[in-house]
PDB file of C-alpha atoms in Angstrom:
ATOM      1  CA  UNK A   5      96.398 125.236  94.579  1.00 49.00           C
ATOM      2  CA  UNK A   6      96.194 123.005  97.422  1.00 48.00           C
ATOM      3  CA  UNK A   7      92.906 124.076  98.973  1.00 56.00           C
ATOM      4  CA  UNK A   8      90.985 126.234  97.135  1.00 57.00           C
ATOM      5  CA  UNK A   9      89.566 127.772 100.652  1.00 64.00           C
ATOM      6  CA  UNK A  10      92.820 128.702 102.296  1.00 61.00           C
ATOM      7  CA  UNK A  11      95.060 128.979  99.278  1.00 63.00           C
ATOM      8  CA  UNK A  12      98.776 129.645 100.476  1.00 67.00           C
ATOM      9  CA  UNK A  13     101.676 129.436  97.902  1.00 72.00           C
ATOM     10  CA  UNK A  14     103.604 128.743 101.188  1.00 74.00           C
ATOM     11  CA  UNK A  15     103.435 124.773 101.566  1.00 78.00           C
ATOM     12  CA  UNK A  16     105.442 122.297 100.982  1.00 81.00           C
ATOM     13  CA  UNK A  17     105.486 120.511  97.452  1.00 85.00           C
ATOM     14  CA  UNK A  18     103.450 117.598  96.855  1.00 90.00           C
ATOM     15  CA  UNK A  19     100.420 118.900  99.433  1.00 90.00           C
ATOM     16  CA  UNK A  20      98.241 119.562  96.184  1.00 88.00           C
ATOM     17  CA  UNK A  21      98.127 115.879  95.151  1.00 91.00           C
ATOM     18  CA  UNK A  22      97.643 114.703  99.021  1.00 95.00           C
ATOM     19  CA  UNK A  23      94.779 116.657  99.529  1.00 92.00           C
ATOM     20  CA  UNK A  24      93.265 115.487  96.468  1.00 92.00           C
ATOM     21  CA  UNK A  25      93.987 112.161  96.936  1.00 95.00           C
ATOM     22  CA  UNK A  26      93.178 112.331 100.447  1.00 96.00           C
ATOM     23  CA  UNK A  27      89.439 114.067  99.532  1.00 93.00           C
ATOM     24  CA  UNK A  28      88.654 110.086  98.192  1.00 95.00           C
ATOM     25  CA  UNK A  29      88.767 108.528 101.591  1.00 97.00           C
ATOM     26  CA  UNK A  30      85.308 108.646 102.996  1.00 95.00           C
ATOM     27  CA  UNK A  31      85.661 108.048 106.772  1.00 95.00           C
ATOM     28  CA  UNK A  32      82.750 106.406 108.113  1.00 92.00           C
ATOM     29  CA  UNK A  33      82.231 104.405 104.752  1.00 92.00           C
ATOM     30  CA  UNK A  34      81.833 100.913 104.900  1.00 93.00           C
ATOM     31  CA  UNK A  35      85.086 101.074 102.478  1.00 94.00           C
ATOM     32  CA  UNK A  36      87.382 103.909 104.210  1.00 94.00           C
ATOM     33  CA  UNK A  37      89.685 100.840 105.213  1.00 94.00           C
ATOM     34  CA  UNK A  38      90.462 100.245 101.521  1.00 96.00           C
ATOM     35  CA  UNK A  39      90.085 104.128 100.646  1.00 97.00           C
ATOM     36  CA  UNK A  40      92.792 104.600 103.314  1.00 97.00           C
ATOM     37  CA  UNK A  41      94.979 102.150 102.212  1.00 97.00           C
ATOM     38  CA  UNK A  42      94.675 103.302  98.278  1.00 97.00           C
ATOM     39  CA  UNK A  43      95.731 106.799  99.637  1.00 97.00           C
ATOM     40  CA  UNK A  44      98.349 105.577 101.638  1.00 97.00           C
ATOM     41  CA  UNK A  45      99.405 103.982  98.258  1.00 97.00           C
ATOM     42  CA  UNK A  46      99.333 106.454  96.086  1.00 97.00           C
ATOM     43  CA  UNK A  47     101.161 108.778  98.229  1.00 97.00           C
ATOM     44  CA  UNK A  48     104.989 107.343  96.683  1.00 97.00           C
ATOM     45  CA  UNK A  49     103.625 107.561  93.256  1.00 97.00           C
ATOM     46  CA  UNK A  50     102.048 111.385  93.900  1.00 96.00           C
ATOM     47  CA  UNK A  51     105.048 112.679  95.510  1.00 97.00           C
ATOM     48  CA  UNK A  52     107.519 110.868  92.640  1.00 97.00           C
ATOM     49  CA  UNK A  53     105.539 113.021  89.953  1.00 95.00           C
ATOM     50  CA  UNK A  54     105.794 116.217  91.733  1.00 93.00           C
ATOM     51  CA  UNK A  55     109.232 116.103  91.971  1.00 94.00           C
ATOM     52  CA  UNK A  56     109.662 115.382  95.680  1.00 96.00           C
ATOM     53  CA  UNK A  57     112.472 113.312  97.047  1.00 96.00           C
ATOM     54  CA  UNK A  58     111.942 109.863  98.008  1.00 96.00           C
ATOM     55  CA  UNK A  59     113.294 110.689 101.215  1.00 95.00           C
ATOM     56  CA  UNK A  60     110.836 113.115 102.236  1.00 95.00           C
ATOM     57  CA  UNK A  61     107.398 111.260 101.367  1.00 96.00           C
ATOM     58  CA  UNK A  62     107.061 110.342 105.284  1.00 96.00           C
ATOM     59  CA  UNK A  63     107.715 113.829 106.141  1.00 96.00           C
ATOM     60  CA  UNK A  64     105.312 115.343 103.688  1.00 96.00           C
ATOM     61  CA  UNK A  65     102.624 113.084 104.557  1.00 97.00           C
ATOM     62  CA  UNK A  66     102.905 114.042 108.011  1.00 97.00           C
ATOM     63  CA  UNK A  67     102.910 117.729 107.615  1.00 96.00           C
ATOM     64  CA  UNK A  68      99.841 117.424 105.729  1.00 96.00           C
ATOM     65  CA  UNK A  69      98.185 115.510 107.931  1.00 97.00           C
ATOM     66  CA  UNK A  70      99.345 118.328 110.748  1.00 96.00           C
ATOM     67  CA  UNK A  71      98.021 121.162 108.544  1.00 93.00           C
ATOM     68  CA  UNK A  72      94.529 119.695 107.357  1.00 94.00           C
ATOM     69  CA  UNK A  73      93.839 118.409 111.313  1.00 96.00           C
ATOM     70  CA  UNK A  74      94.599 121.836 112.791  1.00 94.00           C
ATOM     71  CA  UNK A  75      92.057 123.078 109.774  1.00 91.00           C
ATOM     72  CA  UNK A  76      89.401 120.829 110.373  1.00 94.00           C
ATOM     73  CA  UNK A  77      89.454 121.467 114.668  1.00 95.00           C
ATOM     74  CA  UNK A  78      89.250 125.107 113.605  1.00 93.00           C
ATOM     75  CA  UNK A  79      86.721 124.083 111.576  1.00 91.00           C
ATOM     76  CA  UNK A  80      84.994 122.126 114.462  1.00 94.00           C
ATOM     77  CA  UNK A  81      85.126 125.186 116.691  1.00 93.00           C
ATOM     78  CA  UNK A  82      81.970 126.709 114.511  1.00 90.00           C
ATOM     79  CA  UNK A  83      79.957 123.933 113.842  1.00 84.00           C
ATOM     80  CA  UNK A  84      80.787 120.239 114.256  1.00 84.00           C
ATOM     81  CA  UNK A  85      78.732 118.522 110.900  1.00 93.00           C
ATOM     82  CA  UNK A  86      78.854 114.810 111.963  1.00 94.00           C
ATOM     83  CA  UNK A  87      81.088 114.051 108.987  1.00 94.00           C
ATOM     84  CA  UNK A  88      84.077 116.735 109.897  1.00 94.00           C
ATOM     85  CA  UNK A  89      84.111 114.985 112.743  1.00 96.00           C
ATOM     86  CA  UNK A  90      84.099 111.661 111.241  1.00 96.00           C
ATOM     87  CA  UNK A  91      86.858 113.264 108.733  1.00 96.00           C
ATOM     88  CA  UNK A  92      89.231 114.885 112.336  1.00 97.00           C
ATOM     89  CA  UNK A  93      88.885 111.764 113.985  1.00 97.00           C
ATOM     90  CA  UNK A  94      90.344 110.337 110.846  1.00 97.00           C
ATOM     91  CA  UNK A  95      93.360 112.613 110.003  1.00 98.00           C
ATOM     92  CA  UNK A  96      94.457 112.386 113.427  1.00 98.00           C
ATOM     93  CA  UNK A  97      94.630 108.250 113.835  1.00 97.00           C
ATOM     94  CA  UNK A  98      95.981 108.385 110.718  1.00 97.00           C
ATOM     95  CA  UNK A  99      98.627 111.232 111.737  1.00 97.00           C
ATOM     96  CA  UNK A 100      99.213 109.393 114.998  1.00 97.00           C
ATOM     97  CA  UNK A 101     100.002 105.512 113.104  1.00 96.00           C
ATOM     98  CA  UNK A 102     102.284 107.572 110.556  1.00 95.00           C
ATOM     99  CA  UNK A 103     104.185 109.464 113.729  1.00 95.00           C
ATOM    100  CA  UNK A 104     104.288 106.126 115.822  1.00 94.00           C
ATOM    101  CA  UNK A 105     106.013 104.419 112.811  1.00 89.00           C
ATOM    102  CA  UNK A 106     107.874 106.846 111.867  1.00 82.00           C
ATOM    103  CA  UNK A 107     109.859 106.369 115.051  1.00 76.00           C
ATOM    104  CA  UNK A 108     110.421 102.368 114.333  1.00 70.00           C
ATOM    105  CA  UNK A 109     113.754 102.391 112.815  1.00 63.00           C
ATOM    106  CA  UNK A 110     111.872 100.431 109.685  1.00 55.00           C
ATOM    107  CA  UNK A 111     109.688 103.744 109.571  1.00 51.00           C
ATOM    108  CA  UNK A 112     108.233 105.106 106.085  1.00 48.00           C
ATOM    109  CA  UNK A 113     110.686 106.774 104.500  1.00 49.00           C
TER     110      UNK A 113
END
């Protein structure tokens, strides 16, 4: 159960543990550098114990990211709390780094 909100059976493995993971960074923070980078960590591990294949962390990641930013500018659309906004501006530098290196042929995997 992914999102407790919006539960859907239909989503890719692994997006239970990456939006819990993910609910730790605290954007805005004077730590959210650190938080980011301790999610960005723990996403191999995460992945590993729920059974998905090395080769598809990047791609996991990156649909999350997709899903939970189209949620959150839906969410924006009826009311804008400064901290969903701090959270959308967020997921979608984040989203935007991980798609820009995933292009580099060194890319996440």
């Amino acid at each position: 159960v992914w999102d407790w909100e919006r539960y859907d059976q239909e989503v890719p493995f692994g997006f239970d543990a990456l939006h819990f993971a993910a609910q730790f960074v605290r954007p805005g923070e004077k730590l959210a550098q650190s938080q980011e980078s301790d999610f960005l960590n723990s996403v191999p591990p995460l992945l590993n114990e729920q059974g998905v294949d090395r080769s598809r962390h990047g791609l996991t990641l990156r649909l999350y990211l997709c899903e939970i930013a189209a949620r959150y500018l839906a969410a924006l659309e009826h009311g804008a709390t400064p901290a969903l906004r701090r959270r959308t501006d967020w997921v979608l530098m984040l989203l935007e780094r991980e798609l820009r290196q995933s292009d580099k042929p060194e890319g996440r995997p």
